Amino acid sequence: MKKWIPVLSGVTAGFLAATVFFADFNVGTKTAAVDPAVKSNAEKVYVPFGEKDEYYLFASGGHSGQMFIYGVPSMRHIRTVPVFSHDSATGYGWDEHTKELMGGYTWGDLHHPAFSETNGDYDGKWMFATDVGNSRAAVMGLDSFTVRDIIEVPNTSGPHCAAFVTDNTEYIFLPTRFAVPLGSEYASLDEYSEKYRGVMSAVSFDEQTEKLNVAWQVALPPWSYDLSDAGKGISKDWAVLTTYNTEEATTNLEINASQADRDYIVLFNWKELEKMVADGQFDEVNGQKIIFPEKHKGSIYLIPVAKSPHGVDVTPDGKRFIASGKLAPAMTIFSFEKAFAAIENKEFAGERNGIPVLNYESVMEREVNPENALGPLHTQFDDKGMAYTTMFISSEVVKWDPNTGETLDRVAVQYSPGHSVAAEGDTVSPDGKYLIALNKIAKDSYLSVGPSHPESMQLIDISGKMEVIQSAPVNPEPHYAQMIKADKINTFTVYPKDENRPNSVWKQEDTRIERIGDEVHVYGIAMRSKFIFDAKSERPDVIEVNEGDNVVLHLTNIDLDQDITHGFAINMYNLNIEVQPGQTNTLRFKADKAGTYPLYCTNFCSALHQEMTGYLLVKPKK
Amino acid sequence: MNKKLSLSSSLLVSIASVLLFASLFFPWWGMQFIAPQYPEGLDIIVYPNKLEGQIEIINGLNHYIGMKEFSEKNFPELNYLPYIIGGLALLVLGAGWWRRWKGLAATALLYAVGGVLGVYDIHRWLKDFGTNLDPKAPIKIDPFIPPIYGENQIANFITHSYFSTGSFLLGASFLLILWVLWKERKRC
Ligand SMILES: [Cu+2]
């Protein structure tokens, strides 16, 4: 009986060994043959040399004051565009034009980039952004990725809740994060409720003159305004913004602004507000037309929402908007149609600070509470109208159906996503395909650079089951981003040769140095590989002035050839500008240090770039 | 022996005149410069009355080898060439209508001499530009004469010289005249 045991175990062992060594384990995988159409994650993000990315990603640079441009899906960083901060890489902030744009400030806190729109869709012409740090708005031209105008917005402080652009870029709205007295004048915090205001500014943009202008303002109550979105379709004359600290607390907001169970969504009709301004229903304060909602009623309404909300996002069809408390587990879907009906029927729950409050129940359509999802912040949409909400506390992106509230999918991100951006995800026709989570914490994700970790952006493929397919470190601070189809943007590569451009010089023999009193005007050229400031001089690449002179240098890059950028820096004078091919740039400075200062081309331009130098000679005062 | 050209021949000569006139509106000759940094190529395109292409860029690069600048004002021919060609076209037209073999032959001879002069003129300029190089130029290269037709290497550039639409029209027009002369050699 027992004899067969060793025999059997021997046979079994032999069979096992034979199986291990000789069996073809590929049989199993062969039956589940790899579908050649299914790309690996590496293939999905790989853009071979010679090909270009499908989308541009414009990511706000927060307190870097800059805008970061990435290609998607490769997530390659293409360019940093300086907007509110000096940038020596591009000479931004030193030449006369950009110095004037910066208005004496050396930094800004760039938030919420927003594309210009035509019929609710990105038109690829302009990009707007705001500076929470110094209350400014900027516009970038997408033909050259350069800032064209920056304005300071009076009566307001910290336009964080911005910029959001209306359907046809009629206005860029800038609601403000901090309430201040109008004109930022002094007022005791004891008078907060009476004297402070959270002003929202309607800024218009003139495409011809490339100028921004504060058209009018609304003196909203002294609350903090957080995020906003313009309506679309049936709601295109309307917009929504979230507000917190409706408690009107003046200290320790962490506690004191988290007391009330509900804060508000501000719902307003900008077409009606525009009409009110036209009809003279405004007060003029510090040169601005300001509507006081308690005096001039109509057009602005409040809707209760779970406390301390962050995002409020309008669905692509313009019929609903979605908001949630930052600390609440659930999101609320509101209906524009219901809100319009309630307004029509004057179905108000009362007033707050002179503004009618709508009933939560009469505007709300549905509450959505994905299991264990915590801290819903911001929602984007795909081509099928499905919603994707970032969950800050539970570190994930949840996909759900706004029609039913059903949770469809979820994916973990690393870690704590604030905003997210889907391809054209806040337009009337989102592209689907990609979503990027902009994460606030990136510990242990990349090679360490010490205590300050890079923040991260994670690319999520949303075409099927959501999957993180790429991760890119980013400089502080990716706050919000916009993703546009690459073929919507048309850039130029060389500035057109404009012989009538003021201060430009196009021929070597026309270069000259002119003195008017103690002002020295230099009309020079930069070309491969020399500077010519005065062709008739014995040394054409030398500028000689007297100590104390004001020097105005007009430099034209006469190389009309793609990629031939010249720089111009003066040793120890803390100056550096750039001149693009065909561009004329002006630098103004006081020659207040006597001595000999080499000047040179900073932007590697040619084989003889190293020889592209000259001297600034500053003769000492006798 | 002094009979007139046939009507069909006269018509062909008229066509030759039209072709010659039409050539005024097309480029005659060109040169393309290709380098690793310029895979798309830089062009000089010569019309009877103007230059086209990336002339300023080519000038910018040529200053490294000390070559003079190409510009329309450096080529006085561009001012009067259209009149010469226009005049020749009228002459051909006249010869066609006059319908004398000898007249046409004389025009053809003038035509041929003009053509040779034109080619010589291009050669003269190429020689001037390629051999009168600034001795103080940063890049020293031996004087050279770019070919009127074909490939050449200058520093990091490969140049392609070629004849273009205008010259083809001109050639076609001339061949047409020769054909008529040949056809009518017995008749007249
Ligand atoms: Cu340079």
PDB file of N, CA, C and O in Angstrom, chain A residues 140-186:
ATOM      1  N   MET A 140      -2.010  88.096 -22.378  1.00  0.00           N
ATOM      2  CA  MET A 140      -0.885  87.592 -23.170  1.00  0.00           C
ATOM      3  C   MET A 140      -1.396  87.353 -24.589  1.00  0.00           C
ATOM      4  O   MET A 140      -2.496  86.835 -24.767  1.00  0.00           O
ATOM      5  N   GLY A 141      -0.616  87.755 -25.578  1.00  0.00           N
ATOM      6  CA  GLY A 141      -0.973  87.472 -26.961  1.00  0.00           C
ATOM      7  C   GLY A 141      -0.446  86.095 -27.327  1.00  0.00           C
ATOM      8  O   GLY A 141       0.734  85.808 -27.118  1.00  0.00           O
ATOM      9  N   LEU A 142      -1.300  85.256 -27.878  1.00  0.00           N
ATOM     10  CA  LEU A 142      -0.862  83.884 -28.157  1.00  0.00           C
ATOM     11  C   LEU A 142      -0.170  83.758 -29.502  1.00  0.00           C
ATOM     12  O   LEU A 142       0.188  82.666 -29.918  1.00  0.00           O
ATOM     13  N   ASP A 143       0.049  84.889 -30.200  1.00  0.00           N
ATOM     14  CA  ASP A 143       0.838  84.829 -31.427  1.00  0.00           C
ATOM     15  C   ASP A 143       2.329  84.843 -31.103  1.00  0.00           C
ATOM     16  O   ASP A 143       3.143  84.423 -31.901  1.00  0.00           O
ATOM     17  N   SER A 144       2.679  85.328 -29.914  1.00  0.00           N
ATOM     18  CA  SER A 144       4.098  85.336 -29.544  1.00  0.00           C
ATOM     19  C   SER A 144       4.334  84.945 -28.092  1.00  0.00           C
ATOM     20  O   SER A 144       5.457  84.976 -27.621  1.00  0.00           O
ATOM     21  N   PHE A 145       3.274  84.582 -27.386  1.00  0.00           N
ATOM     22  CA  PHE A 145       3.386  84.223 -25.970  1.00  0.00           C
ATOM     23  C   PHE A 145       4.068  85.331 -25.179  1.00  0.00           C
ATOM     24  O   PHE A 145       4.951  85.084 -24.353  1.00  0.00           O
ATOM     25  N   THR A 146       3.672  86.571 -25.471  1.00  0.00           N
ATOM     26  CA  THR A 146       4.216  87.703 -24.719  1.00  0.00           C
ATOM     27  C   THR A 146       3.081  88.519 -24.127  1.00  0.00           C
ATOM     28  O   THR A 146       1.998  88.600 -24.704  1.00  0.00           O
ATOM     29  N   VAL A 147       3.365  89.134 -22.978  1.00  0.00           N
ATOM     30  CA  VAL A 147       2.362  89.943 -22.297  1.00  0.00           C
ATOM     31  C   VAL A 147       2.192  91.247 -23.048  1.00  0.00           C
ATOM     32  O   VAL A 147       3.165  91.887 -23.441  1.00  0.00           O
ATOM     33  N   ARG A 148       0.945  91.645 -23.278  1.00  0.00           N
ATOM     34  CA  ARG A 148       0.669  92.864 -24.035  1.00  0.00           C
ATOM     35  C   ARG A 148       0.219  93.996 -23.125  1.00  0.00           C
ATOM     36  O   ARG A 148       0.472  95.155 -23.410  1.00  0.00           O
ATOM     37  N   ASP A 149      -0.499  93.638 -22.054  1.00  0.00           N
ATOM     38  CA  ASP A 149      -0.950  94.699 -21.171  1.00  0.00           C
ATOM     39  C   ASP A 149      -1.150  94.147 -19.766  1.00  0.00           C
ATOM     40  O   ASP A 149      -1.493  92.977 -19.594  1.00  0.00           O
ATOM     41  N   ILE A 150      -0.885  95.017 -18.800  1.00  0.00           N
ATOM     42  CA  ILE A 150      -1.169  94.700 -17.396  1.00  0.00           C
ATOM     43  C   ILE A 150      -1.825  95.935 -16.808  1.00  0.00           C
ATOM     44  O   ILE A 150      -1.353  97.051 -17.038  1.00  0.00           O
ATOM     45  N   ILE A 151      -2.927  95.740 -16.093  1.00  0.00           N
ATOM     46  CA  ILE A 151      -3.519  96.898 -15.417  1.00  0.00           C
ATOM     47  C   ILE A 151      -3.670  96.616 -13.930  1.00  0.00           C
ATOM     48  O   ILE A 151      -3.848  95.476 -13.513  1.00  0.00           O
ATOM     49  N   GLU A 152      -3.585  97.685 -13.157  1.00  0.00           N
ATOM     50  CA  GLU A 152      -3.912  97.595 -11.744  1.00  0.00           C
ATOM     51  C   GLU A 152      -5.404  97.810 -11.626  1.00  0.00           C
ATOM     52  O   GLU A 152      -5.976  98.650 -12.322  1.00  0.00           O
ATOM     53  N   VAL A 153      -6.047  97.047 -10.762  1.00  0.00           N
ATOM     54  CA  VAL A 153      -7.491  97.165 -10.611  1.00  0.00           C
ATOM     55  C   VAL A 153      -7.782  97.863  -9.287  1.00  0.00           C
ATOM     56  O   VAL A 153      -7.543  97.297  -8.227  1.00  0.00           O
ATOM     57  N   PRO A 154      -8.277  99.102  -9.338  1.00  0.00           N
ATOM     58  CA  PRO A 154      -8.501  99.840  -8.104  1.00  0.00           C
ATOM     59  C   PRO A 154      -9.701  99.322  -7.319  1.00  0.00           C
ATOM     60  O   PRO A 154     -10.503  98.548  -7.836  1.00  0.00           O
ATOM     61  N   ASN A 155      -9.814  99.743  -6.075  1.00  0.00           N
ATOM     62  CA  ASN A 155     -10.938  99.432  -5.175  1.00  0.00           C
ATOM     63  C   ASN A 155     -11.003  97.966  -4.769  1.00  0.00           C
ATOM     64  O   ASN A 155     -11.978  97.532  -4.179  1.00  0.00           O
ATOM     65  N   THR A 156      -9.993  97.213  -5.117  1.00  0.00           N
ATOM     66  CA  THR A 156     -10.098  95.776  -4.940  1.00  0.00           C
ATOM     67  C   THR A 156      -8.785  95.242  -4.380  1.00  0.00           C
ATOM     68  O   THR A 156      -7.775  95.925  -4.401  1.00  0.00           O
ATOM     69  N   SER A 157      -8.805  94.014  -3.893  1.00  0.00           N
ATOM     70  CA  SER A 157      -7.583  93.448  -3.331  1.00  0.00           C
ATOM     71  C   SER A 157      -7.511  91.942  -3.501  1.00  0.00           C
ATOM     72  O   SER A 157      -8.209  91.213  -2.819  1.00  0.00           O
ATOM     73  N   GLY A 158      -6.685  91.508  -4.416  1.00  0.00           N
ATOM     74  CA  GLY A 158      -6.459  90.082  -4.601  1.00  0.00           C
ATOM     75  C   GLY A 158      -7.506  89.396  -5.438  1.00  0.00           C
ATOM     76  O   GLY A 158      -8.321  88.620  -4.938  1.00  0.00           O
ATOM     77  N   PRO A 159      -7.535  89.671  -6.752  1.00  0.00           N
ATOM     78  CA  PRO A 159      -8.524  89.017  -7.623  1.00  0.00           C
ATOM     79  C   PRO A 159      -8.196  87.541  -7.819  1.00  0.00           C
ATOM     80  O   PRO A 159      -7.650  87.135  -8.833  1.00  0.00           O
ATOM     81  N   HIS A 160      -8.547  86.742  -6.831  1.00  0.00           N
ATOM     82  CA  HIS A 160      -8.239  85.313  -6.890  1.00  0.00           C
ATOM     83  C   HIS A 160      -9.310  84.549  -7.657  1.00  0.00           C
ATOM     84  O   HIS A 160      -9.045  83.583  -8.345  1.00  0.00           O
ATOM     85  N   CYS A 161     -10.504  85.020  -7.511  1.00  0.00           N
ATOM     86  CA  CYS A 161     -11.691  84.359  -8.056  1.00  0.00           C
ATOM     87  C   CYS A 161     -11.771  84.594  -9.561  1.00  0.00           C
ATOM     88  O   CYS A 161     -12.826  84.782 -10.122  1.00  0.00           O
ATOM     89  N   ALA A 162     -10.637  84.645 -10.232  1.00  0.00           N
ATOM     90  CA  ALA A 162     -10.590  85.138 -11.599  1.00  0.00           C
ATOM     91  C   ALA A 162      -9.364  84.579 -12.286  1.00  0.00           C
ATOM     92  O   ALA A 162      -8.544  83.980 -11.632  1.00  0.00           O
ATOM     93  N   ALA A 163      -9.200  84.808 -13.561  1.00  0.00           N
ATOM     94  CA  ALA A 163     -10.116  85.504 -14.430  1.00  0.00           C
ATOM     95  C   ALA A 163     -11.105  84.497 -15.027  1.00  0.00           C
ATOM     96  O   ALA A 163     -10.733  83.377 -15.292  1.00  0.00           O
ATOM     97  N   PHE A 164     -12.360  84.917 -15.167  1.00  0.00           N
ATOM     98  CA  PHE A 164     -13.235  84.080 -15.977  1.00  0.00           C
ATOM     99  C   PHE A 164     -13.844  84.938 -17.068  1.00  0.00           C
ATOM    100  O   PHE A 164     -14.139  86.111 -16.877  1.00  0.00           O
ATOM    101  N   VAL A 165     -13.957  84.306 -18.215  1.00  0.00           N
ATOM    102  CA  VAL A 165     -14.246  85.028 -19.440  1.00  0.00           C
ATOM    103  C   VAL A 165     -15.649  84.677 -19.898  1.00  0.00           C
ATOM    104  O   VAL A 165     -16.044  83.517 -19.852  1.00  0.00           O
ATOM    105  N   THR A 166     -16.401  85.675 -20.347  1.00  0.00           N
ATOM    106  CA  THR A 166     -17.756  85.408 -20.830  1.00  0.00           C
ATOM    107  C   THR A 166     -17.700  84.822 -22.243  1.00  0.00           C
ATOM    108  O   THR A 166     -16.647  84.841 -22.898  1.00  0.00           O
ATOM    109  N   ASP A 167     -18.849  84.346 -22.668  1.00  0.00           N
ATOM    110  CA  ASP A 167     -19.015  83.620 -23.929  1.00  0.00           C
ATOM    111  C   ASP A 167     -18.234  84.143 -25.130  1.00  0.00           C
ATOM    112  O   ASP A 167     -17.654  83.391 -25.894  1.00  0.00           O
ATOM    113  N   ASN A 168     -18.246  85.446 -25.326  1.00  0.00           N
ATOM    114  CA  ASN A 168     -17.534  86.034 -26.463  1.00  0.00           C
ATOM    115  C   ASN A 168     -16.518  87.060 -25.992  1.00  0.00           C
ATOM    116  O   ASN A 168     -16.274  88.071 -26.652  1.00  0.00           O
ATOM    117  N   THR A 169     -15.912  86.768 -24.844  1.00  0.00           N
ATOM    118  CA  THR A 169     -14.868  87.614 -24.264  1.00  0.00           C
ATOM    119  C   THR A 169     -15.341  89.066 -24.119  1.00  0.00           C
ATOM    120  O   THR A 169     -14.555  89.995 -24.246  1.00  0.00           O
ATOM    121  N   GLU A 170     -16.648  89.242 -23.857  1.00  0.00           N
ATOM    122  CA  GLU A 170     -17.138  90.602 -23.608  1.00  0.00           C
ATOM    123  C   GLU A 170     -16.461  91.158 -22.363  1.00  0.00           C
ATOM    124  O   GLU A 170     -16.048  92.311 -22.329  1.00  0.00           O
ATOM    125  N   TYR A 171     -16.375  90.315 -21.334  1.00  0.00           N
ATOM    126  CA  TYR A 171     -15.742  90.721 -20.088  1.00  0.00           C
ATOM    127  C   TYR A 171     -14.863  89.618 -19.541  1.00  0.00           C
ATOM    128  O   TYR A 171     -15.095  88.441 -19.762  1.00  0.00           O
ATOM    129  N   ILE A 172     -13.854  90.088 -18.796  1.00  0.00           N
ATOM    130  CA  ILE A 172     -13.069  89.191 -17.966  1.00  0.00           C
ATOM    131  C   ILE A 172     -13.425  89.619 -16.552  1.00  0.00           C
ATOM    132  O   ILE A 172     -13.186  90.771 -16.176  1.00  0.00           O
ATOM    133  N   PHE A 173     -14.044  88.727 -15.785  1.00  0.00           N
ATOM    134  CA  PHE A 173     -14.476  89.116 -14.439  1.00  0.00           C
ATOM    135  C   PHE A 173     -13.404  88.814 -13.404  1.00  0.00           C
ATOM    136  O   PHE A 173     -12.763  87.765 -13.432  1.00  0.00           O
ATOM    137  N   LEU A 174     -13.225  89.760 -12.508  1.00  0.00           N
ATOM    138  CA  LEU A 174     -12.207  89.636 -11.472  1.00  0.00           C
ATOM    139  C   LEU A 174     -12.806  89.862 -10.085  1.00  0.00           C
ATOM    140  O   LEU A 174     -12.707  90.943  -9.527  1.00  0.00           O
ATOM    141  N   PRO A 175     -13.473  88.854  -9.519  1.00  0.00           N
ATOM    142  CA  PRO A 175     -13.939  89.004  -8.144  1.00  0.00           C
ATOM    143  C   PRO A 175     -12.735  88.821  -7.206  1.00  0.00           C
ATOM    144  O   PRO A 175     -11.765  88.142  -7.553  1.00  0.00           O
ATOM    145  N   THR A 176     -12.807  89.443  -6.065  1.00  0.00           N
ATOM    146  CA  THR A 176     -11.612  89.542  -5.249  1.00  0.00           C
ATOM    147  C   THR A 176     -11.666  88.657  -4.011  1.00  0.00           C
ATOM    148  O   THR A 176     -12.730  88.352  -3.495  1.00  0.00           O
ATOM    149  N   ARG A 177     -10.505  88.246  -3.571  1.00  0.00           N
ATOM    150  CA  ARG A 177     -10.433  87.335  -2.436  1.00  0.00           C
ATOM    151  C   ARG A 177     -10.534  88.069  -1.099  1.00  0.00           C
ATOM    152  O   ARG A 177     -11.119  87.574  -0.154  1.00  0.00           O
ATOM    153  N   PHE A 178      -9.917  89.240  -1.039  1.00  0.00           N
ATOM    154  CA  PHE A 178      -9.879  89.969   0.232  1.00  0.00           C
ATOM    155  C   PHE A 178     -10.814  91.176   0.176  1.00  0.00           C
ATOM    156  O   PHE A 178     -10.783  91.936  -0.783  1.00  0.00           O
ATOM    157  N   ALA A 179     -11.592  91.328   1.204  1.00  0.00           N
ATOM    158  CA  ALA A 179     -12.424  92.528   1.283  1.00  0.00           C
ATOM    159  C   ALA A 179     -11.579  93.655   1.859  1.00  0.00           C
ATOM    160  O   ALA A 179     -10.815  93.454   2.804  1.00  0.00           O
ATOM    161  N   VAL A 180     -11.695  94.817   1.249  1.00  0.00           N
ATOM    162  CA  VAL A 180     -10.990  96.016   1.738  1.00  0.00           C
ATOM    163  C   VAL A 180     -11.931  97.208   1.585  1.00  0.00           C
ATOM    164  O   VAL A 180     -12.888  97.144   0.811  1.00  0.00           O
ATOM    165  N   PRO A 181     -11.648  98.293   2.302  1.00  0.00           N
ATOM    166  CA  PRO A 181     -12.431  99.504   2.039  1.00  0.00           C
ATOM    167  C   PRO A 181     -12.138  99.953   0.607  1.00  0.00           C
ATOM    168  O   PRO A 181     -11.040  99.708   0.092  1.00  0.00           O
ATOM    169  N   LEU A 182     -13.092 100.603  -0.046  1.00  0.00           N
ATOM    170  CA  LEU A 182     -12.879 101.048  -1.426  1.00  0.00           C
ATOM    171  C   LEU A 182     -11.622 101.922  -1.488  1.00  0.00           C
ATOM    172  O   LEU A 182     -11.409 102.759  -0.610  1.00  0.00           O
ATOM    173  N   GLY A 183     -10.823 101.686  -2.476  1.00  0.00           N
ATOM    174  CA  GLY A 183      -9.580 102.448  -2.611  1.00  0.00           C
ATOM    175  C   GLY A 183      -8.514 102.011  -1.620  1.00  0.00           C
ATOM    176  O   GLY A 183      -7.504 102.676  -1.450  1.00  0.00           O
ATOM    177  N   SER A 184      -8.743 100.878  -0.946  1.00  0.00           N
ATOM    178  CA  SER A 184      -7.803 100.363   0.058  1.00  0.00           C
ATOM    179  C   SER A 184      -7.477 101.404   1.123  1.00  0.00           C
ATOM    180  O   SER A 184      -6.389 101.396   1.704  1.00  0.00           O
ATOM    181  N   GLU A 185      -8.417 102.285   1.373  1.00  0.00           N
ATOM    182  CA  GLU A 185      -8.157 103.312   2.397  1.00  0.00           C
ATOM    183  C   GLU A 185      -8.173 102.704   3.788  1.00  0.00           C
ATOM    184  O   GLU A 185      -8.704 101.622   4.008  1.00  0.00           O
ATOM    185  N   TYR A 186      -7.635 103.470   4.741  1.00  0.00           N
ATOM    186  CA  TYR A 186      -7.611 102.952   6.108  1.00  0.00           C
ATOM    187  C   TYR A 186      -9.016 102.913   6.691  1.00  0.00           C
ATOM    188  O   TYR A 186      -9.781 103.865   6.569  1.00  0.00           O
TER     189      TYR A 186
END
